[in-house]
Amino acid sequence: MTEPTTFAVPQDLPDGIGDTPLRPVRVPVGDRSVRIWLKLESENRFGSIKARTAEALLSSLEATGALRPGMRVVESTSGNLGVALAGLCAERGYACTLVVEPTTPRNSVERMAAFGADVVTVREVPGGRTLGARLQAVREILAADPDAVWTDQYACPANPGVHEWQTAAELVKGAPGGRFDAVAVAVSTGGTLAGIARYFRDNLPETRIVAVDAVGSSALGGAPAERPFKLMGFGSGQVSGFIEPDHWDHVVRVRDTAAAAACSLVLRRTGISLGGSSGAAVLAAVVRARLDPSLREIACVCPDSGEKYPQLSGGTAKAAPPDPDEEIRAALTLLNHVHPEPKADR
């Protein structure tokens, strides 16, 4: 296994990574209209926020000399990071091996392979522990190949780093009046939440940080559990190594079915396609808006769009039983009235 590397901020980013749009939508909450700003990361190259992460991970390894021409990049991925790594490795001339699981979206696996990556699929492990199997496969690949290097999205400082100095700064640049009342961020490795929280704590500490985790996830602590409707890229089978207790003001836990229902409502009412973690963040924003009347301008980091996820098509979410969480049910009712912001208000 490679030694931890020091994070070096890339000086030049490839065209098409970053500067993603903020799209405002409105949700009526009581006697006020809450404006939710969707940071649409699907507009990055390779279709997700993980383009930022992949570029930062590779550049960090290159800057320290740990990654050199002729070497192989190895990573465990639920989909989006693998696609971005495969594409960037093809451009930079590195071999690439990506470890996935059976529930990784088929569309994502096919795109990894199309970029020339070798894709290894591990078996599903009961009890929400398949991530452990993926990481064990990574360790075995590293042990067998002296020219293989792990980008290690779970521990490399470049992961939260890029979201601190790039993603968070973009949020503030596009904020109404230079600030948001709150920012909602879904967690997986926790890098996005950690980086954004650090930026806001240092620069706009009055902004509330809402951490959004999946029910059955261990990302923010707790035991992993089975998630039959699991949305990839949302939650994790292990505790995040990046997130500190002061990185959030509120935690909202969302079931996968509720996140999918939120995606369906947003798509139907606004025409905007959101991936599962994006829907969870929007739903959590509405939950917090109901509980805190001071929240009127809320940003939601939306890591990707929904087209690649089979759970977000075919009406599966509509057939799910009502969510047992009263706050989630109430937020979904409000989200049924989400609408694009009238142009005159922009």
Coordinates of C-alpha atoms in Angstrom, one line a residue:
M1 CA 0.0 0.0 0.0
T2 CA 1.3 3.5 -0.8
E3 CA 2.2 5.9 2.0
P4 CA -0.1 8.9 2.6
T5 CA 0.8 11.8 0.4
T6 CA 0.9 15.5 1.0
F7 CA -1.9 17.4 -0.8
A8 CA -0.6 19.7 -3.5
V9 CA -3.2 22.2 -4.9
P10 CA -3.2 21.8 -8.7
Q11 CA -2.4 25.0 -10.5
D12 CA -4.2 24.3 -13.8
L13 CA -7.4 22.4 -14.0
P14 CA -8.6 20.7 -17.2
D15 CA -11.3 22.5 -19.1
G16 CA -14.8 21.6 -18.0
I17 CA -14.1 20.9 -14.3
G18 CA -15.6 23.4 -11.9
D19 CA -17.7 26.5 -12.4
T20 CA -20.9 24.5 -12.4
P21 CA -24.2 26.3 -12.4
L22 CA -26.4 27.2 -9.4
R23 CA -30.1 26.7 -10.3
P24 CA -32.7 28.3 -7.9
V25 CA -36.0 26.6 -7.2
R26 CA -38.7 27.6 -4.8
V27 CA -40.5 25.6 -2.1
P28 CA -43.5 27.1 -0.2
V29 CA -42.9 26.5 3.6
G30 CA -45.6 27.9 5.8
D31 CA -46.1 31.6 5.1
R32 CA -42.7 32.0 3.3
S33 CA -41.1 30.9 0.1
V34 CA -37.7 29.2 0.6
R35 CA -35.3 29.4 -2.3
I36 CA -33.1 26.3 -2.8
W37 CA -30.1 26.7 -4.9
L38 CA -29.1 23.5 -6.7
K39 CA -25.3 23.3 -7.4
L40 CA -25.6 21.1 -10.5
E41 CA -22.3 19.1 -10.5
S42 CA -23.6 16.9 -13.4
E43 CA -22.3 19.8 -15.5
N44 CA -18.7 18.8 -14.8
R45 CA -16.8 16.6 -17.3
F46 CA -17.6 13.0 -16.8
G47 CA -21.0 14.0 -15.3
S48 CA -20.4 14.4 -11.6
I49 CA -18.7 16.2 -8.7
K50 CA -16.2 13.3 -8.7
A51 CA -14.4 14.9 -11.7
R52 CA -13.1 17.5 -9.2
T53 CA -12.1 14.7 -6.8
A54 CA -10.4 12.6 -9.4
E55 CA -8.4 15.4 -10.9
A56 CA -7.3 16.5 -7.4
L57 CA -6.3 12.9 -6.4
L58 CA -4.2 12.4 -9.5
S59 CA -2.6 15.8 -9.4
S60 CA -1.6 15.3 -5.7
L61 CA 0.1 12.0 -6.5
E62 CA 1.8 13.4 -9.5
A63 CA 3.1 16.4 -7.5
T64 CA 4.8 14.2 -4.9
G65 CA 6.2 11.8 -7.6
A66 CA 4.2 8.9 -6.3
L67 CA 2.4 8.6 -9.7
R68 CA 4.7 8.5 -12.7
P69 CA 4.3 7.5 -16.4
G70 CA 3.8 3.8 -16.9
M71 CA 2.2 3.2 -13.5
R72 CA -1.3 1.9 -12.7
V73 CA -4.0 3.8 -10.8
V74 CA -6.2 1.7 -8.5
E75 CA -9.4 2.7 -6.7
S76 CA -12.5 1.4 -5.0
T77 CA -15.6 3.2 -6.4
S78 CA -19.4 3.2 -6.3
G79 CA -19.4 4.6 -9.8
N80 CA -18.9 8.3 -10.4
L81 CA -15.2 8.5 -9.2
G82 CA -14.4 5.5 -11.3
V83 CA -15.8 7.1 -14.5
A84 CA -13.8 10.3 -13.9
L85 CA -10.6 8.4 -13.0
A86 CA -10.9 6.2 -16.0
G87 CA -11.3 9.1 -18.3
L88 CA -8.5 11.2 -16.8
C89 CA -6.1 8.2 -16.7
A90 CA -6.8 7.5 -20.4
E91 CA -5.9 11.1 -21.2
R92 CA -2.7 11.1 -19.0
G93 CA -1.5 7.7 -20.1
Y94 CA -1.9 5.7 -16.9
A95 CA -3.4 2.2 -16.7
C96 CA -6.4 2.0 -14.4
T97 CA -8.0 -0.7 -12.3
L98 CA -11.4 0.1 -10.6
V99 CA -13.0 -2.1 -8.0
V100 CA -16.8 -2.0 -7.9
E101 CA -19.7 -4.0 -6.5
P102 CA -22.7 -5.7 -8.1
T103 CA -25.0 -2.7 -7.4
T104 CA -22.8 -0.2 -9.2
P105 CA -24.8 1.3 -12.0
R106 CA -24.3 -0.7 -15.2
N107 CA -24.0 2.6 -17.2
S108 CA -21.1 3.6 -15.0
V109 CA -19.3 0.3 -15.3
E110 CA -19.6 0.4 -19.1
R111 CA -18.2 4.0 -19.2
M112 CA -15.2 2.9 -17.1
A113 CA -14.5 0.1 -19.5
A114 CA -15.0 2.3 -22.5
F115 CA -12.2 4.5 -21.2
G116 CA -10.0 1.5 -21.1
A117 CA -10.1 0.7 -17.4
D118 CA -10.0 -2.8 -16.0
V119 CA -13.1 -3.3 -13.8
V120 CA -13.1 -5.8 -10.9
T121 CA -16.5 -6.6 -9.4
V122 CA -16.5 -8.1 -5.8
R123 CA -19.3 -10.1 -4.4
E124 CA -22.0 -8.5 -2.3
V125 CA -21.4 -8.9 1.5
P126 CA -24.4 -9.0 3.8
G127 CA -24.9 -6.4 6.5
G128 CA -23.8 -3.3 4.5
R129 CA -20.1 -4.5 4.5
T130 CA -19.4 -4.7 0.8
L131 CA -17.2 -1.7 0.9
G132 CA -14.8 -3.8 3.1
A133 CA -14.6 -6.3 0.3
R134 CA -13.8 -3.6 -2.3
L135 CA -11.0 -2.3 -0.1
Q136 CA -9.6 -5.8 0.4
A137 CA -9.5 -6.3 -3.3
V138 CA -7.6 -3.0 -3.7
R139 CA -5.0 -4.1 -1.2
E140 CA -4.6 -7.4 -3.0
I141 CA -4.0 -5.6 -6.4
L142 CA -1.5 -3.3 -4.8
A143 CA 0.4 -6.2 -3.2
A144 CA 0.6 -8.0 -6.6
D145 CA 1.7 -5.0 -8.7
P146 CA 4.6 -2.9 -7.6
D147 CA 3.7 -0.3 -10.3
A148 CA 0.2 0.2 -8.9
V149 CA -0.7 3.2 -6.8
W150 CA -3.9 3.8 -4.8
T151 CA -5.6 7.2 -5.2
D152 CA -7.3 6.5 -1.8
Q153 CA -10.4 8.8 -1.9
Y154 CA -11.1 7.7 1.7
A155 CA -8.0 9.2 3.2
C156 CA -6.1 11.5 0.7
P157 CA -6.3 15.1 1.8
A158 CA -6.8 16.1 -1.8
N159 CA -10.4 14.9 -1.5
P160 CA -11.7 17.4 1.0
G161 CA -9.1 19.9 -0.2
V162 CA -10.6 20.4 -3.6
H163 CA -14.0 21.1 -2.2
E164 CA -12.6 23.6 0.3
W165 CA -10.7 25.8 -2.1
Q166 CA -12.8 25.2 -5.2
T167 CA -16.4 23.9 -4.7
A168 CA -17.1 25.9 -1.5
A169 CA -15.6 29.1 -3.0
E170 CA -17.9 28.7 -6.1
L171 CA -20.9 28.4 -3.8
V172 CA -20.1 31.7 -2.1
K173 CA -19.3 33.4 -5.4
G174 CA -22.8 32.5 -6.7
A175 CA -24.7 33.1 -3.4
P176 CA -27.4 35.8 -3.2
G177 CA -25.7 38.7 -1.3
G178 CA -22.6 36.6 -0.9
R179 CA -24.1 34.2 1.6
F180 CA -26.5 31.3 2.2
D181 CA -28.5 30.7 5.4
A182 CA -27.6 27.0 5.1
V183 CA -25.8 24.5 2.9
A184 CA -26.9 20.8 2.6
V185 CA -24.3 18.2 1.7
A186 CA -24.9 14.5 1.4
V187 CA -22.1 12.2 2.6
S188 CA -20.3 9.2 1.3
T189 CA -16.5 9.4 1.8
G190 CA -17.2 12.7 3.6
G191 CA -14.7 14.6 1.6
T192 CA -17.2 17.1 0.1
L193 CA -18.8 17.8 3.4
A194 CA -15.5 18.2 5.2
G195 CA -14.0 20.6 2.6
I196 CA -17.2 22.7 2.3
A197 CA -17.6 22.8 6.1
R198 CA -14.0 24.0 6.6
Y199 CA -14.4 26.8 4.1
F200 CA -17.7 28.1 5.7
R201 CA -16.4 27.7 9.2
D202 CA -13.4 29.9 8.3
N203 CA -15.2 32.4 6.1
L204 CA -19.0 32.5 6.8
P205 CA -19.4 30.8 10.2
E206 CA -23.0 31.9 10.5
T207 CA -24.0 29.6 7.6
R208 CA -25.6 26.4 8.9
I209 CA -24.1 23.2 7.6
V210 CA -26.6 20.3 7.1
A211 CA -25.0 16.9 6.9
V212 CA -27.2 14.4 5.0
D213 CA -26.6 10.6 5.5
A214 CA -28.5 7.5 4.5
V215 CA -30.4 5.4 7.0
G216 CA -28.3 2.3 7.4
S217 CA -25.0 4.2 6.6
S218 CA -22.0 4.4 8.9
A219 CA -20.5 7.5 7.3
L220 CA -21.4 9.7 10.4
G221 CA -21.1 6.8 12.9
G222 CA -23.3 3.9 13.8
A223 CA -23.5 0.3 12.6
P224 CA -24.1 -0.4 8.9
A225 CA -27.4 -2.0 7.9
E226 CA -28.9 -3.6 4.9
R227 CA -30.3 -1.1 2.3
P228 CA -32.3 -3.1 -0.2
F229 CA -33.1 0.0 -2.3
K230 CA -29.5 1.3 -2.0
L231 CA -28.6 4.4 -4.0
M232 CA -24.9 4.2 -4.9
G233 CA -22.8 7.2 -3.9
F234 CA -25.0 8.0 -0.9
G235 CA -23.8 6.9 2.6
S236 CA -21.0 4.5 3.3
G237 CA -20.3 1.2 5.0
Q238 CA -17.6 2.8 7.1
V239 CA -17.1 5.9 9.2
S240 CA -15.7 8.9 7.3
G241 CA -12.1 9.7 8.1
F242 CA -12.5 13.3 7.0
I243 CA -15.5 14.6 9.0
E244 CA -15.1 16.2 12.4
P245 CA -17.9 16.8 14.9
D246 CA -17.8 20.6 14.3
H247 CA -18.3 20.1 10.5
W248 CA -22.0 20.1 10.8
D249 CA -24.8 21.9 12.7
H250 CA -27.5 19.4 11.9
V251 CA -27.7 15.8 10.6
V252 CA -30.7 14.6 8.6
R253 CA -30.9 10.9 7.9
V254 CA -32.9 9.9 4.8
R255 CA -34.0 6.5 3.5
D256 CA -33.0 5.6 0.0
T257 CA -36.7 5.4 -1.0
A258 CA -37.4 8.9 0.3
A259 CA -34.4 10.3 -1.6
A260 CA -35.6 8.6 -4.8
A261 CA -39.1 10.1 -4.2
A262 CA -37.6 13.5 -3.8
C263 CA -35.7 13.1 -7.1
S264 CA -39.0 12.1 -8.8
L265 CA -40.8 15.2 -7.5
V266 CA -38.1 17.6 -8.5
L267 CA -37.9 16.1 -12.0
R268 CA -41.7 16.2 -12.5
R269 CA -42.1 19.8 -11.1
T270 CA -38.9 21.5 -12.5
G271 CA -37.5 19.3 -15.2
I272 CA -34.2 19.0 -13.3
S273 CA -32.7 15.5 -13.1
L274 CA -31.0 14.7 -9.8
G275 CA -29.1 11.6 -8.6
G276 CA -30.1 10.0 -5.3
S277 CA -27.7 11.9 -3.0
S278 CA -28.8 15.1 -4.6
G279 CA -32.5 14.3 -3.9
A280 CA -31.5 13.5 -0.3
A281 CA -29.8 16.8 0.1
V282 CA -32.9 18.7 -1.3
L283 CA -35.2 16.7 1.0
A284 CA -33.0 17.5 4.0
A285 CA -33.0 21.2 3.1
V286 CA -36.8 21.2 3.2
V287 CA -36.8 19.3 6.5
R288 CA -34.5 22.0 8.1
A289 CA -36.5 24.8 6.5
R290 CA -39.7 23.5 8.2
L291 CA -37.9 23.4 11.6
D292 CA -36.1 26.8 11.3
P293 CA -38.1 29.8 10.0
S294 CA -34.9 31.8 9.6
L295 CA -33.8 29.7 6.7
R296 CA -34.7 31.3 3.4
E297 CA -31.7 30.8 1.1
I298 CA -30.3 27.2 1.1
A299 CA -27.7 25.7 -1.1
C300 CA -27.8 22.0 -2.0
V301 CA -24.7 20.3 -3.5
C302 CA -26.1 18.0 -6.2
P303 CA -23.3 15.5 -7.1
D304 CA -24.9 14.2 -10.3
S305 CA -28.0 13.6 -12.3
G306 CA -30.4 10.6 -12.1
E307 CA -30.3 9.0 -15.6
K308 CA -27.8 6.2 -14.7
Y309 CA -29.7 5.0 -11.6
P310 CA -32.3 2.2 -12.2
Q311 CA -33.9 3.0 -8.9
L312 CA -34.9 6.4 -10.1
S313 CA -36.9 5.1 -13.0
G314 CA -39.8 2.8 -13.4
G315 CA -41.9 4.2 -10.6
T316 CA -40.2 2.1 -7.9
A317 CA -40.1 5.0 -5.4
K318 CA -43.8 5.7 -6.0
A319 CA -44.6 2.1 -5.0
A320 CA -42.6 2.4 -1.7
P321 CA -44.6 2.5 1.6
P322 CA -44.9 5.9 3.4
D323 CA -41.7 6.9 5.1
P324 CA -41.9 6.1 8.9
D325 CA -40.2 9.5 9.7
E326 CA -42.9 12.2 10.2
E327 CA -40.5 15.0 9.3
I328 CA -39.5 13.3 6.0
R329 CA -43.1 12.7 5.1
A330 CA -44.0 16.4 5.7
A331 CA -41.0 17.5 3.7
L332 CA -42.0 15.3 0.8
T333 CA -45.5 16.8 0.9
L334 CA -43.9 20.3 0.6
L335 CA -41.6 19.2 -2.1
N336 CA -44.6 18.2 -4.2
H337 CA -45.0 22.0 -4.7
V338 CA -41.4 22.8 -5.7
H339 CA -41.2 25.0 -8.8
P340 CA -38.6 26.9 -10.8
E341 CA -38.0 30.4 -9.7
P342 CA -39.9 32.9 -11.8
K343 CA -37.5 34.8 -14.1
A344 CA -38.6 38.1 -12.8
D345 CA -37.1 37.2 -9.4
R346 CA -33.7 36.4 -10.7

